[in-house]
PDB file of C-alpha atoms in Angstrom:
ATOM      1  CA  UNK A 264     -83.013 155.250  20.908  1.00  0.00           C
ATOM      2  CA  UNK A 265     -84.971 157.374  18.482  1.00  0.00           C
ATOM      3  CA  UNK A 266     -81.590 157.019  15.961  1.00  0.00           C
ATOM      4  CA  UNK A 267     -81.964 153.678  15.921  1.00  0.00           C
ATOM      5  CA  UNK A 268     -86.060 153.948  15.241  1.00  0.00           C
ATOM      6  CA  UNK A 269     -85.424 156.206  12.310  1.00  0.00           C
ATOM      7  CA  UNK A 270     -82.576 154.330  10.915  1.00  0.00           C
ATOM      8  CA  UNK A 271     -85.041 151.112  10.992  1.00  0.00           C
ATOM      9  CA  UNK A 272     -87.894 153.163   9.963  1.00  0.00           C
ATOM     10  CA  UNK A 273     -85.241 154.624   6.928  1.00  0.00           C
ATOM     11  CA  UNK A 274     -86.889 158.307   7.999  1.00  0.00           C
ATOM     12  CA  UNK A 275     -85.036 161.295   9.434  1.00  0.00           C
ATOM     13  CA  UNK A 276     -84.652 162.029  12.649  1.00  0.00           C
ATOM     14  CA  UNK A 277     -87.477 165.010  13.049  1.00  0.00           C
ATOM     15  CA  UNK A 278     -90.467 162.900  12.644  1.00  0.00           C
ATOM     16  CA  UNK A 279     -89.274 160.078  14.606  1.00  0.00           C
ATOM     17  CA  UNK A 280     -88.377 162.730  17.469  1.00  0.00           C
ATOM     18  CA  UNK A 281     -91.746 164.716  17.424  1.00  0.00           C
ATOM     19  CA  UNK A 282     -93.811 161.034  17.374  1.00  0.00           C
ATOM     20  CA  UNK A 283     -92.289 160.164  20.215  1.00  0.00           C
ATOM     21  CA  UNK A 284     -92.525 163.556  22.118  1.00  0.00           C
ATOM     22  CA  UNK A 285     -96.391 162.781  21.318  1.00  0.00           C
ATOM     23  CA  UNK A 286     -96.304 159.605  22.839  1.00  0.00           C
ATOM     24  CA  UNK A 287     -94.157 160.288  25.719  1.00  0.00           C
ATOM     25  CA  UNK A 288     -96.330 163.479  26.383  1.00  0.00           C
ATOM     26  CA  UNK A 289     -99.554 160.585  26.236  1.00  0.00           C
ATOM     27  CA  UNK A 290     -98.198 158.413  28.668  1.00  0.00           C
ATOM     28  CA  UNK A 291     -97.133 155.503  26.261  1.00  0.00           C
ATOM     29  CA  UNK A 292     -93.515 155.667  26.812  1.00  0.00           C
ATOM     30  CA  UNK A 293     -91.024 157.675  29.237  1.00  0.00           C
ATOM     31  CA  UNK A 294     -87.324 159.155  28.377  1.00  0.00           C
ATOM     32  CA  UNK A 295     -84.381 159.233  29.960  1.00  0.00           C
ATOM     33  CA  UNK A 296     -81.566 161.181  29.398  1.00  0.00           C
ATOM     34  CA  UNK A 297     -78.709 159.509  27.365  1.00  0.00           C
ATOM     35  CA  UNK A 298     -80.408 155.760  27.256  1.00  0.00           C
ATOM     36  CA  UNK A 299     -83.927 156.508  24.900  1.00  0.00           C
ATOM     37  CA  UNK A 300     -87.470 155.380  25.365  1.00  0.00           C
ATOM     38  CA  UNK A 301     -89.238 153.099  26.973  1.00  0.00           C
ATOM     39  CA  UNK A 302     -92.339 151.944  27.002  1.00  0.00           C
ATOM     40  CA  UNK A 303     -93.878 152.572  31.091  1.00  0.00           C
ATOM     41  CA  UNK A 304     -94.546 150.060  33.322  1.00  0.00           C
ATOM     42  CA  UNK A 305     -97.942 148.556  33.636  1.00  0.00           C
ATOM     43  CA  UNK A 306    -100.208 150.286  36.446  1.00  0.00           C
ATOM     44  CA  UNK A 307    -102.770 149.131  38.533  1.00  0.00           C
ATOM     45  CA  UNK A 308    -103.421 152.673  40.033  1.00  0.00           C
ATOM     46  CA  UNK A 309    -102.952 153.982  36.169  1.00  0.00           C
ATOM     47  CA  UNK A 310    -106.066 151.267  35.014  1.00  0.00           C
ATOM     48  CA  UNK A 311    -107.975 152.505  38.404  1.00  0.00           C
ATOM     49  CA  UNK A 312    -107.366 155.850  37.779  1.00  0.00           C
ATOM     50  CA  UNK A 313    -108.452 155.697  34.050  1.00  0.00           C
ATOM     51  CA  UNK A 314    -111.419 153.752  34.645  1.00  0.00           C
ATOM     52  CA  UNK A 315    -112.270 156.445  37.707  1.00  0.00           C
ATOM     53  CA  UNK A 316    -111.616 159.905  34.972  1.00  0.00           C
ATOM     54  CA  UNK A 317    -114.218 157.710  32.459  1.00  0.00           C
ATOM     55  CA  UNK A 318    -116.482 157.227  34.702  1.00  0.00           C
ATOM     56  CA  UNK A 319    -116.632 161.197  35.826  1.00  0.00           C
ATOM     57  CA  UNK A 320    -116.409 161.991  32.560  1.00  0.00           C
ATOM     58  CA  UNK A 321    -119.610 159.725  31.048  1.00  0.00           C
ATOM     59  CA  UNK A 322    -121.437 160.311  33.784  1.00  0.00           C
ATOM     60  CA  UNK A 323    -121.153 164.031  33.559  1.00  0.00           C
ATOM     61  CA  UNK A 324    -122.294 163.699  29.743  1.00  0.00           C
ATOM     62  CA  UNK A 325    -125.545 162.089  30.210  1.00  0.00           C
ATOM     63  CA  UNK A 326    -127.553 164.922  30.785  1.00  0.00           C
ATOM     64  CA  UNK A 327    -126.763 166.063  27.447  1.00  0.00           C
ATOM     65  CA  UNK A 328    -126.954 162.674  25.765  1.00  0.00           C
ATOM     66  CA  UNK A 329    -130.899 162.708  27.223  1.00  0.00           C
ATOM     67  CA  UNK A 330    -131.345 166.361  26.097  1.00  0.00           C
ATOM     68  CA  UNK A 331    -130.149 165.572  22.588  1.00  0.00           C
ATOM     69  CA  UNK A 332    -131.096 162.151  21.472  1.00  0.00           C
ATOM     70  CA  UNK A 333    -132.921 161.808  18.132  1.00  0.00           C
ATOM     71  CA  UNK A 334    -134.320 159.092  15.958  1.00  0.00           C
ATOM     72  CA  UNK A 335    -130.572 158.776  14.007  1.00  0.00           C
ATOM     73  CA  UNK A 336    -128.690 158.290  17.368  1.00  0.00           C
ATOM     74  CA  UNK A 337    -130.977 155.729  18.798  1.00  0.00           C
ATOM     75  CA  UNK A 338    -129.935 153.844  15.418  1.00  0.00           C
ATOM     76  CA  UNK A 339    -126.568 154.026  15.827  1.00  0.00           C
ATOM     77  CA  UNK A 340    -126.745 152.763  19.594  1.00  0.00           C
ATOM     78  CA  UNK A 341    -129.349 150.328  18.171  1.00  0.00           C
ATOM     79  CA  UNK A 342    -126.664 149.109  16.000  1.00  0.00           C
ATOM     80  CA  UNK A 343    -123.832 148.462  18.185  1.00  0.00           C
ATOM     81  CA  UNK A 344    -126.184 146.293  20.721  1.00  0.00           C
ATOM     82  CA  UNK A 345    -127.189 144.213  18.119  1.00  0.00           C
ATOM     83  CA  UNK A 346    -123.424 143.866  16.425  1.00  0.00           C
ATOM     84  CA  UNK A 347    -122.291 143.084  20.272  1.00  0.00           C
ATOM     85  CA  UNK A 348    -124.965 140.028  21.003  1.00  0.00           C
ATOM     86  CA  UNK A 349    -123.016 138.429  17.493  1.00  0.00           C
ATOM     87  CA  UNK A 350    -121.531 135.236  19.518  1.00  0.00           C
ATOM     88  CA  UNK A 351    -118.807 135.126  16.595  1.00  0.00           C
ATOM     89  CA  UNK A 352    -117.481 138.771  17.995  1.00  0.00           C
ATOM     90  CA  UNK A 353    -113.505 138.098  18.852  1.00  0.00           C
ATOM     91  CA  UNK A 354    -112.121 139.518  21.812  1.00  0.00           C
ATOM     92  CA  UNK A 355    -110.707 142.169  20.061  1.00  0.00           C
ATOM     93  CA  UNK A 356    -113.411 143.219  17.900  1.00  0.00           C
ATOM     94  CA  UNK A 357    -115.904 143.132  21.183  1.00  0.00           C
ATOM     95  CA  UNK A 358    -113.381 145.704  23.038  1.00  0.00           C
ATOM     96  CA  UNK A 359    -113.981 148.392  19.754  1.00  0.00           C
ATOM     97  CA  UNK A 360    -117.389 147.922  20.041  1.00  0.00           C
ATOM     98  CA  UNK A 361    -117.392 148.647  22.943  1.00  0.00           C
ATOM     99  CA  UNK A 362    -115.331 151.725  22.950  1.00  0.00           C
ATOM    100  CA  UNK A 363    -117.561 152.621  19.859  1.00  0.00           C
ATOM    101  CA  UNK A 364    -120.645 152.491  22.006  1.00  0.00           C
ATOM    102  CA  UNK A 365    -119.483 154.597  24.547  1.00  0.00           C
ATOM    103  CA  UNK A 366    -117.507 157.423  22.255  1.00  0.00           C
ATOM    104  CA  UNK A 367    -121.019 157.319  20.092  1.00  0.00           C
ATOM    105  CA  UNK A 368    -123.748 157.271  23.108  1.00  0.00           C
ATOM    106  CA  UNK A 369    -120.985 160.081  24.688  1.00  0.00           C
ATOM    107  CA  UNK A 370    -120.638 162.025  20.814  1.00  0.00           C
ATOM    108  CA  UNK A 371    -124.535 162.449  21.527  1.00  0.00           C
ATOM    109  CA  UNK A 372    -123.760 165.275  24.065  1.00  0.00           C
ATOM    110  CA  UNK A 373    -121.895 167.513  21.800  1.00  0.00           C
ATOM    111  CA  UNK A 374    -119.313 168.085  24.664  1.00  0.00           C
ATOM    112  CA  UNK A 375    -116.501 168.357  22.036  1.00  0.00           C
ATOM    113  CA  UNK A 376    -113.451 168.342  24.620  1.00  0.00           C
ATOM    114  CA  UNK A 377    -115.015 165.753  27.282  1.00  0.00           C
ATOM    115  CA  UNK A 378    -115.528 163.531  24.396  1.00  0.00           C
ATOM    116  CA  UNK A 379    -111.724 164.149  23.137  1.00  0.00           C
ATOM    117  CA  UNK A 380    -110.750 162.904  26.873  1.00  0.00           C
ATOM    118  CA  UNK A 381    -113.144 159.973  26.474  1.00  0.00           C
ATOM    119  CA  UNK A 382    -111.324 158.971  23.185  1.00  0.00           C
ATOM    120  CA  UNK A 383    -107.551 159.807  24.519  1.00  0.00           C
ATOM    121  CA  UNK A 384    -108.549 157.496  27.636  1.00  0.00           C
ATOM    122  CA  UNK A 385    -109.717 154.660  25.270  1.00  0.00           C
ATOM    123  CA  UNK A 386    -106.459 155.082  23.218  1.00  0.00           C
ATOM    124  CA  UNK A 387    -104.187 153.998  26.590  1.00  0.00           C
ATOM    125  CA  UNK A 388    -106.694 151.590  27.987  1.00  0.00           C
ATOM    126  CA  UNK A 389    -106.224 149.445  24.243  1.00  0.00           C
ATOM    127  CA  UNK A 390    -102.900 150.866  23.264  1.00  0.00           C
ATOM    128  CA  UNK A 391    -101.133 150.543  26.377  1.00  0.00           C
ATOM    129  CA  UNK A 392    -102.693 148.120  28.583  1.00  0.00           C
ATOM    130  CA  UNK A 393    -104.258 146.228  25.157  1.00  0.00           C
ATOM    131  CA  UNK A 394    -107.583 145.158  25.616  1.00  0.00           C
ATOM    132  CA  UNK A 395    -106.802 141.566  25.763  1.00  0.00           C
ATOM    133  CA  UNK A 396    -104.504 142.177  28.741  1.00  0.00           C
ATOM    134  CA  UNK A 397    -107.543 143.457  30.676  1.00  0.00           C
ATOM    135  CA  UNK A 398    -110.391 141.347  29.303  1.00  0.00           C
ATOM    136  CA  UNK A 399    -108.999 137.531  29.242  1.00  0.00           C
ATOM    137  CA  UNK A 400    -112.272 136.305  27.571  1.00  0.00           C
ATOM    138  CA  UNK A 401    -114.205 136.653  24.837  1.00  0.00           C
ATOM    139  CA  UNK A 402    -117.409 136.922  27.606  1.00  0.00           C
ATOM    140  CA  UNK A 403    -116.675 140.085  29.196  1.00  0.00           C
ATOM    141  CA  UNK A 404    -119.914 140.949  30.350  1.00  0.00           C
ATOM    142  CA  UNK A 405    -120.701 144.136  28.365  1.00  0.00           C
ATOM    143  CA  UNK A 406    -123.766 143.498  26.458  1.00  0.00           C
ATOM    144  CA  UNK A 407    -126.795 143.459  28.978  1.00  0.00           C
ATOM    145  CA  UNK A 408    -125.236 146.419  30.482  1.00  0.00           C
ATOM    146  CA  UNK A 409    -125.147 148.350  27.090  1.00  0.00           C
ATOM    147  CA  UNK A 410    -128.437 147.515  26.886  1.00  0.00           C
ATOM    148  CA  UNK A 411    -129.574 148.561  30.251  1.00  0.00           C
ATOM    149  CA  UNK A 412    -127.718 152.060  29.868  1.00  0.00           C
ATOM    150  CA  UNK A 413    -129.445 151.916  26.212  1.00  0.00           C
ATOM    151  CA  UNK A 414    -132.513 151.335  27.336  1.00  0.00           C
ATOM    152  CA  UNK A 415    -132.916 153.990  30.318  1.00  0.00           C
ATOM    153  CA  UNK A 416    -131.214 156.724  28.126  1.00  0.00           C
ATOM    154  CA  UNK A 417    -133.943 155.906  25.280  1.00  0.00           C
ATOM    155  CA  UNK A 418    -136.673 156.770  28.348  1.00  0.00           C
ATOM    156  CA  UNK A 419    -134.770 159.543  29.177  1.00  0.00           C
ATOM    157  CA  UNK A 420    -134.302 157.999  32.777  1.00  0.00           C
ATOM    158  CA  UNK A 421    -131.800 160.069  33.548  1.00  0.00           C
ATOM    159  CA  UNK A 422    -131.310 158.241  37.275  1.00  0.00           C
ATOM    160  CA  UNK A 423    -132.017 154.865  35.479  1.00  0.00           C
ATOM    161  CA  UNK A 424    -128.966 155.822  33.336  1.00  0.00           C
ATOM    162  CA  UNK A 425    -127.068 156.905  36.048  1.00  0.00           C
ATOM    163  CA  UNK A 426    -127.485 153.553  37.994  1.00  0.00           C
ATOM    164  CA  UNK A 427    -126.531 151.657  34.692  1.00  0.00           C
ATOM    165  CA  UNK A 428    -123.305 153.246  33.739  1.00  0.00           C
ATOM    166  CA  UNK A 429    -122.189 153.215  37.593  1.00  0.00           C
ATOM    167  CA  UNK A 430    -122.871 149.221  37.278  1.00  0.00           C
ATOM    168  CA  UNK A 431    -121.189 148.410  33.946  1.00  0.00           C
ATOM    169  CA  UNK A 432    -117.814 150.711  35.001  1.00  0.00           C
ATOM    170  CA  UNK A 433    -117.868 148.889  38.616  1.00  0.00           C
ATOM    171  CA  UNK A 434    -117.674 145.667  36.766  1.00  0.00           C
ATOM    172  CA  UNK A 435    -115.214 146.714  34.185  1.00  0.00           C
ATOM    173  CA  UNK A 436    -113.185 148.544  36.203  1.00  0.00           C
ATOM    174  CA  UNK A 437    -112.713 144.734  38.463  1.00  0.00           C
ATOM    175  CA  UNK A 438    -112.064 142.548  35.156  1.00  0.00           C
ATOM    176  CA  UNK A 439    -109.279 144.885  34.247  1.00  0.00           C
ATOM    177  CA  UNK A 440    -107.911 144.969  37.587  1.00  0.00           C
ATOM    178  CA  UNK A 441    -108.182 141.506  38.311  1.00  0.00           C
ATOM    179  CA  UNK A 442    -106.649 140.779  34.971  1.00  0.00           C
ATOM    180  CA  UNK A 443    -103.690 143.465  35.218  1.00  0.00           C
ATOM    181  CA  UNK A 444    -103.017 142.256  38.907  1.00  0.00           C
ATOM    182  CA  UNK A 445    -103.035 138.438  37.732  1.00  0.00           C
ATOM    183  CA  UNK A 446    -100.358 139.475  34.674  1.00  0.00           C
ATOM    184  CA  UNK A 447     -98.475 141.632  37.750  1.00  0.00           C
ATOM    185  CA  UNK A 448     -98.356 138.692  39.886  1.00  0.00           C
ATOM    186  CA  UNK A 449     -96.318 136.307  36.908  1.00  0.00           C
ATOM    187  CA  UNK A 450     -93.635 138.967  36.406  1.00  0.00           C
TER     188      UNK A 450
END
């Protein structure tokens, strides 16, 4: 109960209240009437559905990614390829690289809202589900197809591009289920 949060938490009851409302209001947890919160249940559809909205939504950004990439943003992509190939990367740290490559290559477009929904989707994929729920290995395949999207957004391929990011979510989108479903399956 959100009493018993604050009275743990030694704060009053407003803040706890209005966190929660955030996160219930997010997705992360659920109330009910007279018992409190709880965290929801995991979701296959939920990861399939999330995975599905990113894709829409990245895909619908690369136009404007193409339109405005400079010398700076190359860099900064350039950066997170060559931080990814580190073999010494934990899980963990591999997952926010990833979501850093894909809010930065996506914070390219300038689509201020889109890129809001990219970030909000990132925050229940590792918040929720926790990346190392849905990647169960520190050799998630990630890296060649950063590059590949990388590479045909830096020729301004916008098909090329296209191609890539439909690839890399396809295979994402099957680790996590196949990782979710396996967790599922032990319950």
């Amino acid at each position: 109960s959100y009493r018993m949060i604050a009275e743990n938490l030694e704060m009053s009851l407003t803040p706890v209240v209005q966190a929660l409302k955030i996160l219930e209001f997010q997705g992360f947890v659920k109330h009910t009437p007279n018992k409190g919160y709880s965290t929801e249940p995991l979701s296959l559809q939920e990861i399939k559905e999330i995975y599905e909205l990113r894709e829409v939504v990245e895909l619908s950004l690369l136009p404007g990614v193409i339109e405005n990439l400079d010398a700076e943003s190359i860099a900064k992509l350039k950066d997170f390829l060559k931080r990814n190939d580190s073999a010494k990367i934990n899980l963990n740290d591999r997952l926010v690289m990833d979501r850093d490559f894909h809010i930065t290559l996506a914070s390219i477009s300038g689509q201020k809202i889109q890129i809001q929904t990219l970030q909000n989707l990132f925050d229940l994929l590792y918040l929720k589900y926790r990346g190392s729920r849905l990647f169960d290995s520190s050799e998630i395949v990630v890296g060649s197809q950063h590059q590949m999207i990388f590479d045909a957004v830096v020729t301004r391929d916008a098909d090329k591009a296209t191609e890539a990011m439909k690839d890399h979510f396809k295979t994402i989108k099957a680790q996590a289920l196949s990782s979710l479903s396996q967790i599922l399956a032990s319950k």
